Amino acid sequence: MAYRFNRRLERSFPEQRLFLRSETGTRFVILSPTTQLMAWFVSAAFVAWAIIATAVLMMDSISSGNVREQTMREQRLYETRLRTLAEQRDARAVEALAAQERFNLALAQISEMQSELLASEERRRELETGINVIQSTLRRTMNERDEARGSLEAMLAAARGEDTDGDVPMMVSGEDMGQTVSVLTAALEATAAERDAALDQATEARTEAEDLIYEARLRDERNNQIFTQLEEAVTVSLEPLDKMFSAAGMSTDNILAQVRRGYSGQGGPLMPMILSTKGEEPDEDMQRANQILNQMDRMNLYRIAAEKLPFDMPVKASYRFTSGFGYRWGRLHAGADMAGPVGTPIYATADGVVTHADWQSGYGRLIKIQHEFGLETRYAHLSRIGVKKGQRVSRGERIGDMGNSGRSTGPHLHYEVRVGGKAVNPMTYIKAGRDVF
């Protein structure tokens, strides 16, 4: 069988001889058909391997190029998104300034309204006192008039010699009669003058009361318009704050209760108005004013809480977002990475106390800040630490510089937010704060 196989192979691969000549002689190597077949198969396999390897390398190169292009496109899209968010943040800042101006204007208007209400109350009491005095004077004058009229009739009857009891008529001289008539006439004239004066005072009081009623109606209309504008302004200002805390997954009632316990002093323009109602229920204007003041107090508590929560950005200069919160390579990446040049300023995102400002394995130069409501922020891989342990820092205060210390592949900030020691996504707070600040 081997012989027949070789005979068939000789048709395609005839026996070949490879001559090797040297100075001492000539030698040759016989290449049988089987050897040639094996050499042909080895050569064909090598050529096929070379073609496949070249194709794989070309495909990898094309694929890596596409990945780089896709990465660059995503980076451009992300930078565009960041610019849009920055513009929206600036717009929200302008709206916040406008809301603050409306808030200050509302406080001034409320102060004016309180002054007007107090002045109106004083004028009303004075008017009531004046009317009571005029009525008393008018009644006294009318009583005196009736008494004078009765005395006059009695004297006239006596002058005519009449006796109401049927006794003998009395004789009165003409001189006494004239003096009596003169006295009575003077008394009647004085009484009439007092009556006319009382009527004039009553007329003036009625006119002034009508003017006060008209002014009160105008004041009510003006107050209603002011209250409506204030209610709209307060609602517009409170909505983004409610959304901000809700987006951060925090209970607004618990936060406000805790802030109120720490700021329990009373007094000032945000105190509810308390006016004398003489035992009656407060009027609608007072109720609306107190409701607005309560909402403004709630907004003020929101502002205090926002200063103590990490809603701000730790990097305010240009940066590149390189990695987010979540699992990678089977481990939890407990923060957000923001890359930039070495020395880029790093700022505290909320008021708090520094609990760590030193080197820590993996983090490099690390700053930990403890905030209220059980929150903690961490700033890692710094090139410089600008605060000390135990130092109290404020929101927006510079605490260090960006660097490449610890386990890091390049200069960047590793920023973490922890609630009760558990890491949460810091972008939740940053995105919630962008809608307001």
C-alpha positions as a Python dict, from the first residue, in 0.01 Angstrom:
ca = {
    (1, 'M'): (0, 0, 0),
    (2, 'A'): (284, 238, 77),
    (3, 'Y'): (442, 155, -255),
    (4, 'R'): (117, 220, -442),
    (5, 'F'): (66, 545, -247),
    (6, 'N'): (415, 663, -343),
    (7, 'R'): (353, 569, -704),
    (8, 'R'): (38, 784, -709),
    (9, 'L'): (220, 1070, -540),
    (10, 'E'): (496, 1059, -803),
    (11, 'R'): (246, 1187, -1058),
    (12, 'S'): (210, 1517, -865),
    (13, 'F'): (530, 1510, -660),
    (14, 'P'): (802, 1326, -856),
    (15, 'E'): (1113, 1232, -666),
    (16, 'Q'): (1356, 1522, -641),
    (17, 'R'): (1723, 1538, -558),
    (18, 'L'): (1885, 1826, -381),
    (19, 'F'): (2258, 1846, -465),
    (20, 'L'): (2504, 1988, -209),
    (21, 'R'): (2844, 2060, -360),
    (22, 'S'): (3157, 2136, -159),
    (23, 'E'): (3536, 2146, -221),
    (24, 'T'): (3577, 1788, -116),
    (25, 'G'): (3290, 1644, -310),
    (26, 'T'): (2924, 1651, -409),
    (27, 'R'): (2636, 1514, -207),
    (28, 'F'): (2265, 1503, -268),
    (29, 'V'): (1948, 1459, -65),
    (30, 'I'): (1659, 1263, -208),
    (31, 'L'): (1316, 1422, -153),
    (32, 'S'): (1058, 1149, -173),
    (33, 'P'): (697, 1225, -278),
    (34, 'T'): (583, 1177, 85),
    (35, 'T'): (839, 1426, 213),
    (36, 'Q'): (735, 1675, -54),
    (37, 'L'): (368, 1628, 41),
    (38, 'M'): (446, 1692, 407),
    (39, 'A'): (650, 2001, 317),
    (40, 'W'): (364, 2125, 99),
    (41, 'F'): (113, 2079, 382),
    (42, 'V'): (341, 2260, 631),
    (43, 'S'): (390, 2550, 387),
    (44, 'A'): (17, 2573, 316),
    (45, 'A'): (-61, 2569, 691),
    (46, 'F'): (196, 2844, 754),
    (47, 'V'): (52, 3059, 475),
    (48, 'A'): (-304, 3006, 605),
    (49, 'W'): (-193, 3095, 959),
    (50, 'A'): (-23, 3409, 831),
    (51, 'I'): (-338, 3514, 642),
    (52, 'I'): (-565, 3451, 941),
    (53, 'A'): (-331, 3631, 1184),
    (54, 'T'): (-307, 3929, 949),
    (55, 'A'): (-688, 3943, 918),
    (56, 'V'): (-730, 3924, 1296),
    (57, 'L'): (-478, 4203, 1349),
    (58, 'M'): (-652, 4419, 1090),
    (59, 'M'): (-992, 4354, 1249),
    (60, 'D'): (-854, 4441, 1594),
    (61, 'S'): (-703, 4760, 1458),
    (62, 'I'): (-1029, 4860, 1290),
    (63, 'S'): (-1227, 4768, 1602),
    (64, 'S'): (-994, 4967, 1832),
    (65, 'G'): (-1022, 5262, 1596),
    (66, 'N'): (-1399, 5242, 1613),
    (67, 'V'): (-1385, 5216, 1992),
    (68, 'R'): (-1161, 5524, 2011),
    (69, 'E'): (-1393, 5715, 1781),
    (70, 'Q'): (-1694, 5604, 1987),
    (71, 'T'): (-1515, 5708, 2306),
    (72, 'M'): (-1430, 6045, 2156),
    (73, 'R'): (-1791, 6093, 2044),
    (74, 'E'): (-1920, 6002, 2390),
    (75, 'Q'): (-1665, 6236, 2546),
    (76, 'R'): (-1778, 6520, 2319),
    (77, 'L'): (-2141, 6444, 2400),
    (78, 'Y'): (-2063, 6439, 2771),
    (79, 'E'): (-1872, 6768, 2750),
    (80, 'T'): (-2165, 6919, 2560),
    (81, 'R'): (-2398, 6790, 2831),
    (82, 'L'): (-2173, 6939, 3099),
    (83, 'R'): (-2175, 7275, 2924),
    (84, 'T'): (-2554, 7258, 2901),
    (85, 'L'): (-2578, 7172, 3270),
    (86, 'A'): (-2343, 7459, 3353),
    (87, 'E'): (-2562, 7697, 3154),
    (88, 'Q'): (-2870, 7562, 3331),
    (89, 'R'): (-2695, 7604, 3666),
    (90, 'D'): (-2612, 7966, 3579),
    (91, 'A'): (-2974, 8022, 3476),
    (92, 'R'): (-3093, 7869, 3804),
    (93, 'A'): (-2851, 8098, 3990),
    (94, 'V'): (-3001, 8400, 3815),
    (95, 'E'): (-3350, 8276, 3901),
    (96, 'A'): (-3241, 8224, 4263),
    (97, 'L'): (-3111, 8583, 4278),
    (98, 'A'): (-3439, 8708, 4133),
    (99, 'A'): (-3632, 8499, 4387),
    (100, 'Q'): (-3416, 8644, 4666),
    (101, 'E'): (-3493, 8995, 4543),
    (102, 'R'): (-3865, 8911, 4534),
    (103, 'F'): (-3829, 8768, 4884),
    (104, 'N'): (-3668, 9089, 5014),
    (105, 'L'): (-3937, 9298, 4841),
    (106, 'A'): (-4204, 9078, 4997),
    (107, 'L'): (-4055, 9130, 5342),
    (108, 'A'): (-4056, 9508, 5289),
    (109, 'Q'): (-4418, 9500, 5169),
    (110, 'I'): (-4521, 9287, 5466),
    (111, 'S'): (-4354, 9534, 5703),
    (112, 'E'): (-4541, 9820, 5536),
    (113, 'M'): (-4865, 9625, 5557),
    (114, 'Q'): (-4809, 9560, 5927),
    (115, 'S'): (-4748, 9932, 5985),
    (116, 'E'): (-5061, 10023, 5785),
    (117, 'L'): (-5270, 9768, 5973),
    (118, 'L'): (-5152, 9899, 6308),
    (119, 'A'): (-5211, 10262, 6202),
    (120, 'S'): (-5558, 10171, 6069),
    (121, 'E'): (-5640, 9996, 6396),
    (122, 'E'): (-5533, 10305, 6593),
    (123, 'R'): (-5737, 10536, 6369),
    (124, 'R'): (-6040, 10310, 6401),
    (125, 'R'): (-6016, 10314, 6779),
    (126, 'E'): (-5976, 10694, 6778),
    (127, 'L'): (-6276, 10727, 6547),
    (128, 'E'): (-6489, 10503, 6769),
    (129, 'T'): (-6389, 10711, 7074),
    (130, 'G'): (-6472, 11036, 6889),
    (131, 'I'): (-6811, 10907, 6777),
    (132, 'N'): (-6892, 10795, 7131),
    (133, 'V'): (-6797, 11139, 7264),
    (134, 'I'): (-7008, 11312, 6998),
    (135, 'Q'): (-7306, 11089, 7072),
    (136, 'S'): (-7274, 11156, 7446),
    (137, 'T'): (-7250, 11531, 7383),
    (138, 'L'): (-7549, 11519, 7149),
    (139, 'R'): (-7760, 11329, 7404),
    (140, 'R'): (-7660, 11568, 7682),
    (141, 'T'): (-7742, 11867, 7462),
    (142, 'M'): (-8081, 11723, 7369),
    (143, 'N'): (-8158, 11655, 7736),
    (144, 'E'): (-8059, 12009, 7828),
    (145, 'R'): (-8276, 12138, 7543),
    (146, 'D'): (-8574, 11937, 7669),
    (147, 'E'): (-8515, 12062, 8023),
    (148, 'A'): (-8489, 12422, 7902),
    (149, 'R'): (-8807, 12381, 7697),
    (150, 'G'): (-8991, 12245, 7998),
    (151, 'S'): (-8863, 12529, 8219),
    (152, 'L'): (-8969, 12782, 7957),
    (153, 'E'): (-9319, 12637, 7933),
    (154, 'A'): (-9348, 12637, 8312),
    (155, 'M'): (-9237, 12997, 8337),
    (156, 'L'): (-9468, 13105, 8056),
    (157, 'A'): (-9757, 12934, 8230),
    (158, 'A'): (-9660, 13106, 8552),
    (159, 'A'): (-9637, 13438, 8368),
    (160, 'R'): (-9993, 13391, 8237),
    (161, 'G'): (-10110, 13332, 8592),
    (162, 'E'): (-10184, 12962, 8540),
    (163, 'D'): (-10157, 12719, 8828),
    (164, 'T'): (-10121, 12360, 8743),
    (165, 'D'): (-10246, 12260, 9088),
    (166, 'G'): (-10559, 12482, 9070),
    (167, 'D'): (-10427, 12735, 9326),
    (168, 'V'): (-10453, 13110, 9297),
    (169, 'P'): (-10277, 13253, 8997),
    (170, 'M'): (-9942, 13417, 9064),
    (171, 'M'): (-9875, 13772, 8953),
    (172, 'V'): (-9537, 13832, 8783),
    (173, 'S'): (-9405, 14174, 8696),
    (174, 'G'): (-9313, 14267, 8344),
    (175, 'E'): (-8946, 14329, 8437),
    (176, 'D'): (-8911, 13979, 8587),
    (177, 'M'): (-9084, 13836, 8284),
    (178, 'G'): (-8840, 14008, 8046),
    (179, 'Q'): (-8535, 13889, 8240),
    (180, 'T'): (-8667, 13536, 8246),
    (181, 'V'): (-8738, 13539, 7873),
    (182, 'S'): (-8389, 13677, 7806),
    (183, 'V'): (-8223, 13403, 8015),
    (184, 'L'): (-8432, 13135, 7849),
    (185, 'T'): (-8362, 13274, 7504),
    (186, 'A'): (-7988, 13278, 7573),
    (187, 'A'): (-8007, 12922, 7704),
    (188, 'L'): (-8201, 12807, 7398),
    (189, 'E'): (-7955, 12980, 7165),
    (190, 'A'): (-7661, 12817, 7343),
    (191, 'T'): (-7835, 12484, 7331),
    (192, 'A'): (-7911, 12527, 6960),
    (193, 'A'): (-7548, 12623, 6893),
    (194, 'E'): (-7423, 12314, 7079),
    (195, 'R'): (-7675, 12104, 6889),
    (196, 'D'): (-7562, 12247, 6555),
    (197, 'A'): (-7199, 12191, 6651),
    (198, 'A'): (-7276, 11833, 6754),
    (199, 'L'): (-7458, 11776, 6426),
    (200, 'D'): (-7163, 11921, 6234),
    (201, 'Q'): (-6925, 11696, 6425),
    (202, 'A'): (-7150, 11396, 6359),
    (203, 'T'): (-7160, 11484, 5989),
    (204, 'E'): (-6781, 11517, 5980),
    (205, 'A'): (-6746, 11191, 6168),
    (206, 'R'): (-6982, 11018, 5922),
    (207, 'T'): (-6785, 11160, 5628),
    (208, 'E'): (-6456, 11053, 5784),
    (209, 'A'): (-6602, 10708, 5852),
    (210, 'E'): (-6708, 10678, 5486),
    (211, 'D'): (-6357, 10785, 5381),
    (212, 'L'): (-6208, 10526, 5614),
    (213, 'I'): (-6439, 10259, 5474),
    (214, 'Y'): (-6332, 10354, 5119),
    (215, 'E'): (-5965, 10352, 5221),
    (216, 'A'): (-6016, 10016, 5391),
    (217, 'R'): (-6171, 9875, 5073),
    (218, 'L'): (-5881, 10006, 4865),
    (219, 'R'): (-5638, 9867, 5121),
    (220, 'D'): (-5811, 9529, 5109),
    (221, 'E'): (-5787, 9521, 4729),
    (222, 'R'): (-5423, 9624, 4741),
    (223, 'N'): (-5349, 9372, 5014),
    (224, 'N'): (-5523, 9099, 4816),
    (225, 'Q'): (-5307, 9175, 4512),
    (226, 'I'): (-4993, 9185, 4726),
    (227, 'F'): (-5086, 8861, 4900),
    (228, 'T'): (-5149, 8692, 4565),
    (229, 'Q'): (-4810, 8800, 4430),
    (230, 'L'): (-4638, 8693, 4751),
    (231, 'E'): (-4807, 8353, 4748),
    (232, 'E'): (-4703, 8296, 4386),
    (233, 'A'): (-4344, 8407, 4460),
    (234, 'V'): (-4318, 8183, 4765),
    (235, 'T'): (-4463, 7885, 4575),
    (236, 'V'): (-4219, 7936, 4286),
    (237, 'S'): (-3930, 7958, 4534),
    (238, 'L'): (-4032, 7654, 4738),
    (239, 'E'): (-4097, 7413, 4449),
    (240, 'P'): (-3731, 7368, 4340),
    (241, 'L'): (-3624, 7330, 4704),
    (242, 'D'): (-3882, 7055, 4761),
    (243, 'K'): (-3769, 6883, 4439),
    (244, 'M'): (-3402, 6914, 4539),
    (245, 'F'): (-3446, 6736, 4873),
    (246, 'S'): (-3684, 6480, 4722),
    (247, 'A'): (-3436, 6404, 4441),
    (248, 'A'): (-3168, 6345, 4706),
    (249, 'G'): (-3398, 6088, 4869),
    (250, 'M'): (-3420, 6278, 5198),
    (251, 'S'): (-3721, 6333, 5423),
    (252, 'T'): (-3794, 6705, 5422),
    (253, 'D'): (-4002, 6684, 5740),
    (254, 'N'): (-3717, 6523, 5937),
    (255, 'I'): (-3462, 6771, 5799),
    (256, 'L'): (-3676, 7075, 5877),
    (257, 'A'): (-3757, 6944, 6225),
    (258, 'Q'): (-3388, 6895, 6299),
    (259, 'V'): (-3296, 7241, 6166),
    (260, 'R'): (-3581, 7397, 6363),
    (261, 'R'): (-3453, 7235, 6684),
    (262, 'G'): (-3112, 7389, 6626),
    (263, 'Y'): (-3259, 7730, 6536),
    (264, 'S'): (-3546, 7763, 6782),
    (265, 'G'): (-3512, 8137, 6862),
    (266, 'Q'): (-3811, 8356, 6777),
    (267, 'G'): (-3850, 8716, 6665),
    (268, 'G'): (-3806, 8930, 6356),
    (269, 'P'): (-4009, 8983, 6038),
    (270, 'L'): (-4091, 8612, 5995),
    (271, 'M'): (-4279, 8590, 6327),
    (272, 'P'): (-4655, 8535, 6280),
    (273, 'M'): (-4858, 8853, 6323),
    (274, 'I'): (-5060, 8870, 6646),
    (275, 'L'): (-5321, 9149, 6661),
    (276, 'S'): (-5609, 9204, 6899),
    (277, 'T'): (-5929, 9048, 6762),
    (278, 'K'): (-6145, 9116, 7072),
    (279, 'G'): (-6216, 8745, 7111),
    (280, 'E'): (-6316, 8698, 6745),
    (281, 'E'): (-6157, 8471, 6484),
    (282, 'P'): (-5858, 8618, 6289),
    (283, 'D'): (-5959, 8776, 5961),
    (284, 'E'): (-5866, 8636, 5620),
    (285, 'D'): (-5580, 8883, 5561),
    (286, 'M'): (-5414, 8789, 5889),
    (287, 'Q'): (-5448, 8419, 5810),
    (288, 'R'): (-5300, 8466, 5460),
    (289, 'A'): (-5016, 8678, 5598),
    (290, 'N'): (-4934, 8419, 5864),
    (291, 'Q'): (-4945, 8142, 5602),
    (292, 'I'): (-4700, 8333, 5381),
    (293, 'L'): (-4474, 8396, 5680),
    (294, 'N'): (-4482, 8024, 5763),
    (295, 'Q'): (-4385, 7938, 5404),
    (296, 'M'): (-4104, 8194, 5416),
    (297, 'D'): (-3986, 8042, 5740),
    (298, 'R'): (-3991, 7700, 5571),
    (299, 'M'): (-3787, 7842, 5282),
    (300, 'N'): (-3537, 7990, 5529),
    (301, 'L'): (-3504, 7650, 5699),
    (302, 'Y'): (-3448, 7494, 5356),
    (303, 'R'): (-3169, 7746, 5293),
    (304, 'I'): (-3002, 7658, 5624),
    (305, 'A'): (-3032, 7283, 5551),
    (306, 'A'): (-2896, 7326, 5196),
    (307, 'E'): (-2583, 7492, 5336),
    (308, 'K'): (-2525, 7184, 5553),
    (309, 'L'): (-2581, 6923, 5280),
    (310, 'P'): (-2337, 6845, 4992),
    (311, 'F'): (-2535, 6991, 4704),
    (312, 'D'): (-2237, 7189, 4570),
    (313, 'M'): (-1961, 7089, 4325),
    (314, 'P'): (-1617, 7007, 4469),
    (315, 'V'): (-1447, 7121, 4145),
    (316, 'K'): (-1543, 7457, 3998),
    (317, 'A'): (-1272, 7475, 3728),
    (318, 'S'): (-1272, 7279, 3401),
    (319, 'Y'): (-1256, 6903, 3453),
    (320, 'R'): (-1333, 6573, 3280),
    (321, 'F'): (-1567, 6318, 3432),
    (322, 'T'): (-1376, 5987, 3408),
    (323, 'S'): (-1561, 5739, 3625),
    (324, 'G'): (-1894, 5726, 3807),
    (325, 'F'): (-2039, 5552, 4109),
    (326, 'G'): (-2096, 5177, 4075),
    (327, 'Y'): (-1932, 4839, 4032),
    (328, 'R'): (-1630, 4797, 3807),
    (329, 'W'): (-1397, 4497, 3780),
    (330, 'G'): (-1613, 4324, 4039),
    (331, 'R'): (-1564, 4590, 4307),
    (332, 'L'): (-1771, 4891, 4415),
    (333, 'H'): (-1632, 5225, 4301),
    (334, 'A'): (-1771, 5424, 4593),
    (335, 'G'): (-1745, 5773, 4441),
    (336, 'A'): (-1710, 5987, 4129),
    (337, 'D'): (-1379, 6071, 3956),
    (338, 'M'): (-1318, 6417, 3811),
    (339, 'A'): (-989, 6457, 3623),
    (340, 'G'): (-800, 6783, 3579),
    (341, 'P'): (-454, 6940, 3606),
    (342, 'V'): (-249, 6896, 3922),
    (343, 'G'): (-317, 7186, 4158),
    (344, 'T'): (-680, 7241, 4055),
    (345, 'P'): (-861, 7390, 4361),
    (346, 'I'): (-1089, 7157, 4558),
    (347, 'Y'): (-1377, 7307, 4758),
    (348, 'A'): (-1595, 7182, 5045),
    (349, 'T'): (-1944, 7099, 4921),
    (350, 'A'): (-2119, 7182, 5252),
    (351, 'D'): (-2058, 7315, 5602),
    (352, 'G'): (-1894, 7065, 5835),
    (353, 'V'): (-1600, 6962, 6054),
    (354, 'V'): (-1280, 6800, 5922),
    (355, 'T'): (-1240, 6454, 6078),
    (356, 'H'): (-939, 6335, 5872),
    (357, 'A'): (-668, 6528, 5686),
    (358, 'D'): (-376, 6293, 5622),
    (359, 'W'): (-246, 6008, 5408),
    (360, 'Q'): (-457, 5691, 5386),
    (361, 'S'): (-371, 5374, 5199),
    (362, 'G'): (-527, 5364, 4853),
    (363, 'Y'): (-678, 5713, 4886),
    (364, 'G'): (-344, 5893, 4909),
    (365, 'R'): (-384, 6236, 5062),
    (366, 'L'): (-742, 6227, 5192),
    (367, 'I'): (-977, 6478, 5356),
    (368, 'K'): (-1292, 6365, 5537),
    (369, 'I'): (-1559, 6618, 5639),
    (370, 'Q'): (-1845, 6529, 5873),
    (371, 'H'): (-2171, 6712, 5803),
    (372, 'E'): (-2504, 6722, 5980),
    (373, 'F'): (-2783, 6468, 5925),
    (374, 'G'): (-2522, 6184, 5938),
    (375, 'L'): (-2351, 6272, 5606),
    (376, 'E'): (-1978, 6257, 5531),
    (377, 'T'): (-1781, 6365, 5222),
    (378, 'R'): (-1436, 6240, 5114),
    (379, 'Y'): (-1181, 6405, 4885),
    (380, 'A'): (-899, 6168, 4777),
    (381, 'H'): (-575, 6161, 4568),
    (382, 'L'): (-494, 6524, 4659),
    (383, 'S'): (-158, 6688, 4596),
    (384, 'R'): (-200, 6930, 4887),
    (385, 'I'): (-416, 6937, 5201),
    (386, 'G'): (-517, 7288, 5311),
    (387, 'V'): (-712, 7208, 5632),
    (388, 'K'): (-648, 7038, 5965),
    (389, 'K'): (-835, 6778, 6166),
    (390, 'G'): (-1101, 6938, 6386),
    (391, 'Q'): (-1123, 7251, 6169),
    (392, 'R'): (-1472, 7380, 6083),
    (393, 'V'): (-1516, 7461, 5714),
    (394, 'S'): (-1790, 7635, 5521),
    (395, 'R'): (-1953, 7549, 5192),
    (396, 'G'): (-1740, 7674, 4899),
    (397, 'E'): (-1423, 7703, 5112),
    (398, 'R'): (-1102, 7582, 4945),
    (399, 'I'): (-967, 7275, 5131),
    (400, 'G'): (-693, 7140, 4902),
    (401, 'D'): (-560, 7081, 4549),
    (402, 'M'): (-615, 6802, 4297),
    (403, 'G'): (-332, 6550, 4264),
    (404, 'N'): (-223, 6194, 4181),
    (405, 'S'): (-141, 6046, 4522),
    (406, 'G'): (-234, 5692, 4628),
    (407, 'R'): (-361, 5430, 4381),
    (408, 'S'): (-430, 5652, 4083),
    (409, 'T'): (-366, 5636, 3710),
    (410, 'G'): (-356, 6015, 3666),
    (411, 'P'): (-434, 6346, 3837),
    (412, 'H'): (-799, 6351, 3943),
    (413, 'L'): (-1031, 6394, 4242),
    (414, 'H'): (-1207, 6091, 4388),
    (415, 'Y'): (-1519, 6236, 4557),
    (416, 'E'): (-1743, 6032, 4789),
    (417, 'V'): (-2064, 6095, 4986),
    (418, 'R'): (-2151, 5858, 5270),
    (419, 'V'): (-2476, 5844, 5470),
    (420, 'G'): (-2442, 5667, 5803),
    (421, 'G'): (-2107, 5522, 5682),
    (422, 'K'): (-2261, 5376, 5364),
    (423, 'A'): (-2143, 5510, 5027),
    (424, 'V'): (-2410, 5663, 4802),
    (425, 'N'): (-2393, 5815, 4456),
    (426, 'P'): (-2258, 6172, 4499),
    (427, 'M'): (-2402, 6278, 4162),
    (428, 'T'): (-2752, 6242, 4314),
    (429, 'Y'): (-2680, 6539, 4540),
    (430, 'I'): (-2488, 6735, 4276),
    (431, 'K'): (-2764, 6697, 4015),
    (432, 'A'): (-3031, 6786, 4274),
    (433, 'G'): (-2838, 7099, 4371),
    (434, 'R'): (-2789, 7208, 4009),
    (435, 'D'): (-3164, 7257, 3969),
    (436, 'V'): (-3158, 7516, 4249),
    (437, 'F'): (-2811, 7661, 4276),
}
